[in-house]
Coordinates of C-alpha atoms in Angstrom, one line a residue:
Chain A
M3 CA 219.4 99.8 204.8
T4 CA 223.0 99.0 205.8
P5 CA 223.6 96.2 208.3
Q6 CA 224.3 97.5 211.8
S7 CA 226.8 95.9 214.1
N8 CA 224.4 95.7 217.0
A9 CA 221.7 93.9 215.1
A10 CA 220.4 90.7 216.7
I11 CA 218.9 89.6 213.4
T12 CA 219.9 90.6 209.9
A13 CA 217.9 89.8 206.7
Q14 CA 219.7 90.5 203.5
N15 CA 217.9 90.6 200.1
V16 CA 215.5 87.9 201.2
T17 CA 213.2 86.6 198.5
R18 CA 210.7 83.8 198.8
K19 CA 208.9 82.4 195.8
Y20 CA 206.2 79.7 195.7
L21 CA 204.6 77.6 193.0
G22 CA 207.8 77.1 191.1
G23 CA 208.7 80.8 191.1
S24 CA 205.4 82.1 189.8
F25 CA 204.3 83.7 193.1
T26 CA 206.6 85.9 195.0
A27 CA 205.6 86.1 198.7
V28 CA 208.6 88.1 199.8
D29 CA 210.6 90.2 197.4
D30 CA 214.1 91.4 198.1
V31 CA 213.6 92.4 201.8
S32 CA 216.5 93.6 203.8
L33 CA 216.0 94.4 207.5
D34 CA 218.1 94.7 210.6
F35 CA 216.6 94.0 214.0
P36 CA 218.5 95.7 216.9
E37 CA 218.8 93.8 220.2
A38 CA 215.8 94.2 222.5
Q39 CA 213.7 96.0 220.0
V40 CA 210.1 95.0 219.5
T41 CA 209.1 95.0 215.9
A42 CA 205.6 94.5 214.5
F43 CA 205.1 93.2 210.9
V44 CA 201.9 94.8 209.7
G45 CA 200.2 94.6 206.3
P46 CA 197.2 93.2 204.4
S47 CA 196.5 89.5 204.2
G48 CA 198.9 87.7 201.9
C49 CA 201.7 90.3 202.1
G50 CA 204.3 87.9 203.1
K51 CA 204.8 89.0 206.7
T52 CA 204.2 85.6 208.1
T53 CA 206.5 84.0 205.5
M54 CA 209.2 86.5 206.5
L55 CA 208.7 85.5 210.2
R56 CA 208.8 81.8 209.4
M57 CA 212.0 82.2 207.4
I58 CA 213.6 83.9 210.5
A59 CA 212.3 81.0 212.6
G60 CA 214.0 78.6 210.1
L61 CA 210.7 76.9 209.3
E62 CA 211.0 78.0 205.6
D63 CA 214.1 78.7 203.5
P64 CA 214.5 81.9 201.5
T65 CA 214.6 81.3 197.7
Q66 CA 217.3 84.0 197.6
G67 CA 219.2 86.0 200.2
S68 CA 220.2 85.2 203.7
I69 CA 219.2 85.6 207.3
S70 CA 221.5 85.6 210.3
V71 CA 221.1 85.8 214.0
Y72 CA 224.0 87.3 215.8
G73 CA 226.1 86.6 212.7
E74 CA 225.2 82.9 212.5
P75 CA 223.3 82.1 209.3
V76 CA 219.8 80.6 209.9
L77 CA 219.9 77.0 208.5
G78 CA 216.8 75.7 210.3
P79 CA 214.7 76.1 213.4
G80 CA 216.3 76.3 216.8
P81 CA 215.7 77.1 220.5
D82 CA 217.6 80.4 220.2
R83 CA 214.5 81.7 218.3
G84 CA 211.4 80.9 220.3
M85 CA 208.2 81.0 218.3
I86 CA 204.6 81.4 219.4
F87 CA 201.9 80.4 216.8
Q88 CA 198.4 81.6 216.3
A89 CA 197.2 78.0 216.5
Y90 CA 197.3 76.5 220.0
T91 CA 200.4 74.5 220.2
S92 CA 200.5 73.5 223.8
F93 CA 200.8 69.7 223.8
P94 CA 197.4 68.2 224.8
W95 CA 199.0 65.2 226.5
L96 CA 201.0 67.3 228.9
T97 CA 199.8 69.4 231.8
A98 CA 200.5 73.2 231.7
L99 CA 203.5 72.6 233.9
Q100 CA 204.8 69.7 231.9
N101 CA 204.4 71.7 228.7
V102 CA 206.5 74.5 230.1
E103 CA 209.1 71.9 231.2
Y104 CA 209.1 70.2 227.7
G105 CA 211.2 72.9 226.0
M106 CA 213.7 72.9 228.8
K107 CA 213.9 69.1 228.7
I108 CA 214.7 69.3 225.0
I109 CA 217.7 71.6 225.6
G110 CA 218.9 69.4 228.5
I111 CA 218.1 71.4 231.6
G112 CA 218.0 69.3 234.7
K113 CA 214.8 68.2 236.4
A114 CA 215.0 70.3 239.6
E115 CA 215.8 73.5 237.7
R116 CA 213.2 72.7 235.1
R117 CA 210.4 72.4 237.7
E118 CA 211.4 75.5 239.6
K119 CA 211.7 77.6 236.5
A120 CA 208.4 76.3 235.0
E121 CA 206.5 77.2 238.2
R122 CA 208.0 80.6 238.2
L123 CA 207.1 81.2 234.5
L124 CA 203.6 80.0 235.0
Q125 CA 203.3 82.7 237.7
E126 CA 204.7 85.2 235.2
V127 CA 201.9 84.4 232.7
H128 CA 199.3 84.4 235.5
L129 CA 198.7 80.7 235.3
G130 CA 200.1 79.4 238.5
H131 CA 196.7 78.1 239.6
A132 CA 196.4 75.9 236.5
A133 CA 199.8 74.1 236.6
D134 CA 198.3 70.6 236.7
S135 CA 195.5 71.2 234.2
Y136 CA 195.6 69.7 230.7
P137 CA 195.2 72.0 227.7
S138 CA 191.7 70.6 227.1
Q139 CA 190.7 72.1 230.4
L140 CA 192.0 75.5 229.6
S141 CA 190.6 78.4 227.6
G142 CA 192.2 79.7 224.4
G143 CA 193.9 82.5 226.2
M144 CA 195.2 80.2 228.9
K145 CA 196.6 77.8 226.2
Q146 CA 198.5 80.8 224.7
R147 CA 199.9 81.6 228.1
V148 CA 201.2 78.1 228.4
A149 CA 202.8 78.4 224.9
I150 CA 204.4 81.8 225.9
A151 CA 205.8 80.4 229.1
R152 CA 207.1 77.3 227.3
T153 CA 208.9 79.4 224.8
L154 CA 210.3 81.8 227.4
A155 CA 211.5 78.8 229.4
Q156 CA 214.2 78.0 226.8
N157 CA 215.5 81.6 227.3
P158 CA 215.6 82.3 223.5
T159 CA 217.5 85.4 222.3
V160 CA 214.7 86.2 219.9
L161 CA 210.9 85.9 220.4
L162 CA 208.9 85.4 217.2
M163 CA 205.1 85.7 217.4
D164 CA 202.8 84.9 214.5
E165 CA 199.5 86.5 215.3
P166 CA 199.6 85.1 218.8
F167 CA 196.3 86.6 219.9
G168 CA 194.5 86.4 216.6
A169 CA 192.2 83.5 217.7
L170 CA 191.2 85.1 221.0
D171 CA 188.2 87.2 221.7
A172 CA 188.6 91.0 222.2
Q173 CA 188.7 91.1 226.0
V174 CA 191.2 88.2 226.3
R175 CA 193.3 89.7 223.5
W176 CA 193.5 92.9 225.5
E177 CA 194.5 91.1 228.7
M178 CA 197.2 89.2 226.8
Q179 CA 198.5 92.4 225.2
E180 CA 198.9 94.0 228.7
M181 CA 200.6 90.8 229.9
M182 CA 203.0 90.9 226.9
I183 CA 204.0 94.4 227.9
E184 CA 205.0 93.0 231.4
I185 CA 206.9 90.2 229.8
I186 CA 208.7 92.5 227.3
E187 CA 209.7 94.7 230.2
V188 CA 211.0 91.7 232.3
E189 CA 212.6 89.6 229.6
K190 CA 214.1 92.4 227.4
K191 CA 214.1 90.2 224.4
T192 CA 214.3 91.0 220.7
V193 CA 210.8 90.5 219.6
I194 CA 209.2 90.3 216.1
M195 CA 205.5 89.9 215.9
V196 CA 203.1 89.5 213.0
T197 CA 199.7 91.0 213.5
H198 CA 196.6 92.2 211.6
D199 CA 195.6 94.3 214.5
I200 CA 196.9 97.9 214.0
Q201 CA 196.2 99.0 217.6
E202 CA 198.0 95.9 218.9
A203 CA 201.0 96.7 216.8
I204 CA 201.2 100.3 218.1
Y205 CA 200.6 99.2 221.6
L206 CA 203.3 96.5 221.8
A207 CA 205.9 97.5 219.2
D208 CA 208.8 100.0 219.2
R209 CA 208.9 99.8 215.4
I210 CA 206.4 98.9 212.7
V211 CA 207.4 97.4 209.4
F212 CA 204.5 97.7 207.0
F213 CA 204.5 95.3 204.1
T214 CA 202.9 95.7 200.6
R215 CA 201.1 92.8 199.0
N216 CA 202.0 90.8 195.9
P217 CA 204.9 91.0 195.9
G218 CA 205.6 91.4 199.6
R219 CA 207.9 94.3 200.0
I220 CA 208.5 96.9 202.7
K221 CA 206.2 99.8 202.2
Q222 CA 207.2 101.7 205.3
D223 CA 209.5 101.1 208.2
I224 CA 208.7 103.5 211.1
I225 CA 209.9 103.9 214.7
L226 CA 207.1 104.8 217.1
D227 CA 208.8 108.0 218.4
F228 CA 205.7 109.4 219.9
K229 CA 205.9 106.8 222.8
G230 CA 209.2 108.3 223.8
G231 CA 210.6 104.9 224.6
K232 CA 207.9 104.3 227.2
R233 CA 205.8 101.2 227.5
F234 CA 202.3 101.5 228.9
P235 CA 201.1 98.9 231.4
Q236 CA 197.6 100.0 230.7
K237 CA 196.4 100.3 227.1
E238 CA 194.2 103.3 227.6
A239 CA 197.2 105.3 228.7
L240 CA 198.6 104.7 225.2
L241 CA 195.4 105.9 223.5
A242 CA 195.7 109.2 225.5
E243 CA 199.2 109.8 224.3
P244 CA 199.6 112.7 221.9
G245 CA 200.6 111.5 218.5
Y246 CA 198.9 108.1 218.9
I247 CA 196.0 108.9 216.8
D248 CA 198.2 110.2 214.0
V249 CA 200.0 106.9 213.8
E250 CA 196.9 104.8 213.9
R251 CA 195.3 107.0 211.1
Q252 CA 198.4 106.7 209.0
L253 CA 198.5 102.9 209.3
F254 CA 194.8 102.6 208.4
A255 CA 195.5 104.9 205.4
W256 CA 198.4 102.6 204.2
M257 CA 196.2 99.5 204.8
R258 CA 193.4 101.0 202.6
E259 CA 195.9 101.9 199.9
E260 CA 197.2 98.3 199.9
I261 CA 193.7 96.7 199.9
Q262 CA 192.5 98.9 197.1
S263 CA 195.6 98.4 195.0
G264 CA 195.2 94.6 195.3
Chain B
M22 CA 129.7 101.5 207.6
S23 CA 130.5 103.8 210.6
S24 CA 133.9 104.2 212.0
S25 CA 132.9 102.5 215.2
D26 CA 131.8 99.5 213.2
V27 CA 135.1 99.2 211.6
R28 CA 136.8 99.3 215.0
Q29 CA 134.4 96.7 216.3
G30 CA 135.3 94.5 213.4
D31 CA 139.0 94.9 213.9
K32 CA 138.7 93.9 217.5
A33 CA 136.7 90.8 216.6
A34 CA 139.4 89.9 214.1
V35 CA 142.1 90.3 216.7
V36 CA 140.3 88.2 219.2
A37 CA 139.6 85.5 216.5
Q38 CA 143.3 85.4 215.6
G39 CA 144.2 85.2 219.2
Q40 CA 142.1 82.1 219.5
R41 CA 143.4 80.5 216.3
T42 CA 147.1 80.7 217.2
P43 CA 147.8 79.2 220.6
K44 CA 150.5 80.6 222.9
K45 CA 153.9 80.1 221.2
E46 CA 156.1 77.5 222.8
R47 CA 159.2 75.7 221.7
Q48 CA 157.9 72.4 220.4
K49 CA 159.1 69.3 222.3
Q50 CA 160.1 67.2 219.3
F51 CA 161.0 63.5 219.6
L52 CA 163.8 64.0 217.0
R53 CA 165.7 67.1 217.8
L54 CA 168.9 68.1 216.1
L55 CA 172.0 68.9 218.2
T56 CA 170.3 67.8 221.4
P57 CA 172.4 65.5 223.6
V58 CA 170.9 62.7 225.7
D59 CA 172.1 62.1 229.2
S60 CA 173.5 58.8 230.3
K61 CA 170.2 57.6 231.9
Q62 CA 168.3 58.2 228.6
T63 CA 171.1 56.5 226.7
A64 CA 170.8 53.4 228.8
I65 CA 167.0 53.4 228.5
Y66 CA 167.2 53.8 224.7
G67 CA 169.8 51.0 224.5
V68 CA 167.6 48.6 226.5
L69 CA 164.6 49.5 224.5
G70 CA 166.4 48.9 221.2
A71 CA 167.7 45.5 222.3
A72 CA 164.3 44.5 223.7
A73 CA 162.7 45.5 220.4
F74 CA 165.2 43.3 218.5
F75 CA 164.6 40.2 220.7
L76 CA 160.8 40.8 220.6
L77 CA 161.0 40.9 216.8
W78 CA 163.0 37.7 216.8
E79 CA 160.6 36.0 219.2
V80 CA 157.6 37.0 217.1
G81 CA 159.4 35.8 214.0
H82 CA 160.0 32.4 215.7
Y83 CA 156.2 32.0 216.5
L84 CA 155.1 33.2 213.1
T85 CA 157.2 30.5 211.4
P86 CA 155.2 27.4 210.6
E87 CA 155.6 24.6 213.2
E88 CA 157.5 22.2 211.0
S89 CA 160.3 24.7 210.1
R90 CA 160.6 26.5 213.5
R91 CA 163.8 24.7 214.3
F92 CA 165.4 26.8 211.4
L93 CA 164.5 29.9 213.4
P94 CA 164.9 29.0 217.1
S95 CA 163.7 31.5 219.7
P96 CA 166.2 33.7 221.5
Q97 CA 165.9 31.8 224.8
H98 CA 166.5 28.6 223.0
V99 CA 169.7 29.9 221.4
V100 CA 170.9 31.2 224.8
G101 CA 170.1 27.8 226.3
T102 CA 172.1 26.2 223.5
L103 CA 175.0 28.4 224.2
I104 CA 175.0 27.5 227.9
R105 CA 174.6 23.8 227.0
L106 CA 177.5 24.0 224.6
I107 CA 179.7 25.5 227.3
E108 CA 178.6 23.0 229.9
E109 CA 178.6 19.8 227.8
K110 CA 180.7 20.3 224.7
N111 CA 183.6 22.2 226.1
F112 CA 182.7 25.2 223.9
L113 CA 184.9 27.5 226.0
A114 CA 188.0 25.8 224.6
D115 CA 186.8 26.7 221.1
V116 CA 186.1 30.2 222.3
G117 CA 189.6 30.4 223.7
I118 CA 191.1 29.2 220.4
S119 CA 189.2 31.8 218.4
L120 CA 190.0 34.5 220.9
Y121 CA 193.7 33.6 220.7
R122 CA 193.6 33.6 216.9
V123 CA 191.9 37.1 216.7
I124 CA 194.0 38.7 219.4
F125 CA 197.4 37.2 218.3
S126 CA 196.9 38.0 214.6
F127 CA 195.7 41.4 215.5
F128 CA 198.6 42.0 217.8
V129 CA 201.0 41.1 215.0
A130 CA 199.2 43.4 212.6
T131 CA 199.2 46.2 215.1
V132 CA 203.0 45.8 215.8
I133 CA 203.6 46.2 212.1
A134 CA 200.9 48.7 211.1
V135 CA 201.4 51.3 213.8
P136 CA 205.1 52.0 213.2
L137 CA 204.6 51.8 209.4
G138 CA 201.6 54.1 209.4
V139 CA 203.3 56.6 211.7
F140 CA 206.5 56.5 209.7
M141 CA 204.7 57.1 206.4
G142 CA 202.6 59.8 208.0
C143 CA 205.7 61.6 209.2
F144 CA 207.8 61.3 206.0
S145 CA 206.1 62.1 202.7
N146 CA 208.8 60.5 200.7
M147 CA 208.4 57.2 202.6
R148 CA 204.7 57.5 202.0
A149 CA 205.3 58.0 198.3
L150 CA 207.5 54.9 198.3
I151 CA 205.4 52.5 200.2
N152 CA 201.8 53.6 200.0
P153 CA 201.0 53.0 196.3
I154 CA 202.0 49.3 196.4
L155 CA 200.3 48.9 199.7
S156 CA 196.9 50.5 199.0
G157 CA 196.0 48.2 196.2
W158 CA 195.9 45.2 198.5
R159 CA 192.9 46.7 200.3
Y160 CA 190.7 45.9 197.4
L161 CA 191.5 42.2 197.4
P162 CA 189.0 40.2 199.5
A163 CA 190.9 38.4 202.3
A164 CA 189.1 35.1 201.4
S165 CA 190.8 35.1 198.1
F166 CA 194.0 34.3 199.9
I167 CA 192.7 31.1 201.4
P168 CA 193.8 28.8 198.5
L169 CA 197.3 30.4 198.5
L170 CA 197.6 30.2 202.3
L171 CA 196.5 26.5 202.3
V172 CA 199.2 25.7 199.7
W173 CA 201.8 27.6 201.7
F174 CA 200.9 26.6 205.3
G175 CA 198.5 23.7 204.9
P176 CA 195.5 23.4 207.2
T177 CA 197.4 24.7 210.1
D178 CA 196.9 27.4 212.8
T179 CA 199.4 29.6 210.9
Q180 CA 197.2 29.6 207.9
K181 CA 194.3 30.9 210.0
L182 CA 196.4 33.5 211.7
A183 CA 197.8 34.6 208.3
L184 CA 194.3 35.1 206.9
L185 CA 193.1 37.1 209.9
F186 CA 196.3 39.1 209.6
L187 CA 195.9 39.8 205.9
G188 CA 192.2 40.7 206.5
V189 CA 193.2 43.8 208.7
I190 CA 196.7 44.8 208.0
F191 CA 196.2 46.9 204.9
F192 CA 193.2 48.8 206.3
L193 CA 195.1 49.3 209.6
V194 CA 198.1 50.8 207.9
A195 CA 195.8 53.2 205.9
L196 CA 193.9 54.3 208.9
I197 CA 197.0 54.9 211.0
L198 CA 198.5 56.8 208.2
D199 CA 195.4 59.0 208.2
N200 CA 195.5 59.4 212.0
T201 CA 199.1 60.5 211.8
E202 CA 198.6 62.9 209.0
A203 CA 195.7 64.5 210.9
V204 CA 198.1 65.6 213.6
E205 CA 198.2 69.4 213.7
K206 CA 201.2 70.6 211.7
S207 CA 201.7 73.5 214.2
L208 CA 202.5 71.0 217.0
V209 CA 205.4 69.7 214.9
E210 CA 206.5 73.2 214.0
A211 CA 206.4 74.2 217.7
A212 CA 208.6 71.2 218.6
L213 CA 211.0 72.1 215.8
T214 CA 211.4 75.7 217.0
M215 CA 212.1 74.3 220.4
G216 CA 215.0 72.3 218.9
A217 CA 213.5 68.9 219.2
N218 CA 215.1 66.4 216.8
R219 CA 213.3 64.1 214.3
W220 CA 213.2 61.1 216.7
Q221 CA 211.8 63.3 219.5
I222 CA 209.2 64.7 217.2
V223 CA 208.1 61.4 215.6
M224 CA 207.9 59.5 218.9
G225 CA 207.2 62.3 221.4
V226 CA 204.9 64.6 219.4
V227 CA 203.3 63.0 216.3
A228 CA 202.8 59.5 217.8
R229 CA 201.6 61.0 221.1
A230 CA 199.2 63.3 219.4
A231 CA 197.9 60.7 217.1
S232 CA 197.6 57.9 219.8
P233 CA 193.9 58.4 220.8
A234 CA 192.9 58.3 217.1
I235 CA 195.2 55.2 216.6
V236 CA 193.6 53.3 219.5
D237 CA 190.2 54.2 218.0
S238 CA 191.3 52.8 214.7
L239 CA 192.4 49.6 216.4
R240 CA 189.1 49.3 218.1
N241 CA 187.2 49.6 214.9
M242 CA 189.5 47.2 213.0
I243 CA 189.4 44.4 215.6
A244 CA 185.7 44.3 214.8
V245 CA 186.7 43.5 211.2
S246 CA 189.0 40.8 212.5
W247 CA 186.1 39.1 214.2
T248 CA 184.1 39.2 211.0
Y249 CA 186.9 37.3 209.3
L250 CA 187.1 34.7 212.0
V251 CA 184.4 32.4 210.6
I252 CA 185.9 32.6 207.2
A253 CA 189.2 31.6 208.6
E254 CA 187.7 28.7 210.6
I255 CA 185.4 27.4 207.9
V256 CA 188.2 25.8 205.8
A257 CA 190.1 23.0 207.2
A258 CA 189.6 23.8 210.9
Q259 CA 188.9 21.4 213.7
D260 CA 188.5 23.9 216.5
G261 CA 187.3 27.4 217.1
I262 CA 183.9 28.9 217.0
G263 CA 183.8 28.9 213.2
A264 CA 184.6 25.2 213.1
V265 CA 181.8 24.4 215.6
M266 CA 179.4 26.4 213.5
M267 CA 180.4 24.7 210.3
R268 CA 179.9 21.3 211.8
A269 CA 176.5 22.3 213.1
G270 CA 175.6 23.5 209.6
R271 CA 176.2 20.1 208.2
F272 CA 173.6 18.7 210.5
L273 CA 171.2 21.6 210.1
K274 CA 171.6 22.5 213.8
V275 CA 170.6 26.1 213.4
D276 CA 170.5 26.7 217.2
I277 CA 174.2 25.9 217.4
I278 CA 175.0 28.2 214.4
M279 CA 173.1 31.0 216.1
A280 CA 174.8 30.3 219.4
G281 CA 178.1 30.7 217.6
I282 CA 177.0 34.0 216.1
L283 CA 175.8 35.1 219.5
A284 CA 179.2 34.2 221.1
I285 CA 181.1 36.1 218.4
G286 CA 178.8 39.1 219.0
I287 CA 179.4 39.0 222.7
L288 CA 183.2 38.6 222.3
G289 CA 183.2 41.5 219.7
V290 CA 181.4 43.8 222.1
L291 CA 183.8 42.8 224.9
T292 CA 186.9 43.6 222.8
D293 CA 185.3 46.9 221.9
I294 CA 184.8 47.7 225.6
A295 CA 188.3 46.6 226.4
F296 CA 189.7 49.1 223.8
R297 CA 187.5 51.9 225.2
L298 CA 188.7 51.2 228.7
L299 CA 192.3 51.1 227.4
A300 CA 191.8 54.5 225.7
Y301 CA 190.2 55.9 228.8
W302 CA 193.1 54.7 231.0
M303 CA 195.9 55.6 228.6
F304 CA 194.7 59.1 227.7
P305 CA 193.4 60.9 230.7
W306 CA 194.1 64.2 228.9
N307 CA 191.7 63.3 226.1
R308 CA 188.7 62.5 228.3
K309 CA 185.7 64.5 227.3
R310 CA 184.8 67.1 229.9
R311 CA 181.5 66.3 231.6
G312 CA 178.6 68.7 232.1

């Protein structure tokens, strides 16, 4: 793949080795992420998709190769790349509102603007009623909403999500997915998400990068053409779309190949 | 045997079985796993436990032969002695001295241990540098420092404070290091991705997240400090609860010794409660949800 000029993120020949080089989590991966595209990393457990995401976030360094965001090499984590984790990372000592304000405080946004924006974002993630609750009083789904609002509050150019709904039960996950569609529509950010959930990947993403396991390489890189550039506010509308089932069947087939080859 | 006989027999067996096994109900056990008690029951159990202890003590007192009963005075006698000491012997001044020694030495230990433990917990290379030399000290009994401290400081207040300090500091650092390392890594990573700098993360995230556990560690360690008090005040001390007890021991005044033990127990419980209130007041976000 050749680097494109409109790419928000470019990864070139990225390799990440562990255990003194004896284990290769990511092997020579090159990818371009165009602006405002939603990409899902899919693949079996241990295929390096999370490692790849963490390297883009700057939480880990590539052993070889380089990653850049709008031409700037990634040298560490930063607020231009907002990250949402699978673990609940809303700070337990801050209320929902204070959590959302935290990120803005870090990047030096004034108090009045902070408060106003935090309130608006809590509305956006359907959490306006719980602004003054501490995370210990919130459910898992609500904690993730706080984390999403807090990340959006910094207005990052890139949104990275590491299995953001992996710890939630099926119903809440579904609600969160539909909420994410709203957010993607409103915020128009470049999004990269890691997920185990094939249906989630097809529902949220414009493009799916499928990783192989040990070493982590790109098995397939597909654009979800069947959606015709549409995003579906309701998940069942996607399932009714012609072509959906073919993609899902294909992804399951790749998943089976990878699991059996491991 | 006819078929009707068989049926008769079956019926009888069914009836008999029905009589043998009573209606199944969940058993009300006295000791049930994973079953919480409400606050009223907790209070009742607490009072019952304490009453049983004092009853046992009382019985022990009366079972002791007349001539040696003064070596095991009754609970009410000990309480009476404690009141008499306060009223006639200015015992509260000794209590004050002891309280000051425990709190001041513990305060100094806290001021050193909390930053050090958090610092080591945040930066592995600092842990690697400091922890090996520090952890060995935990295995030395604090009392073994007494001769050294006497040579260095003489029979002064400083010597007592130093002993109490040495008794807790190494454990305190180890506990706070553990508390700090137990902070979820993802909280730190979230702060990093939001662009927080090291100082903001150490103070604003790690220390904040660890603070309830740290206050818990402090609460547990001040109990240890109280246990060292008598050791500190046994040697070359003129004042303090321990000194009063030592003098009483010389004259076989068991009631005064026991009154001293009782006083330390009461003070220990009070400091424990103080730390619990402090934690409740400092960390409203960490209060257990009720019901």
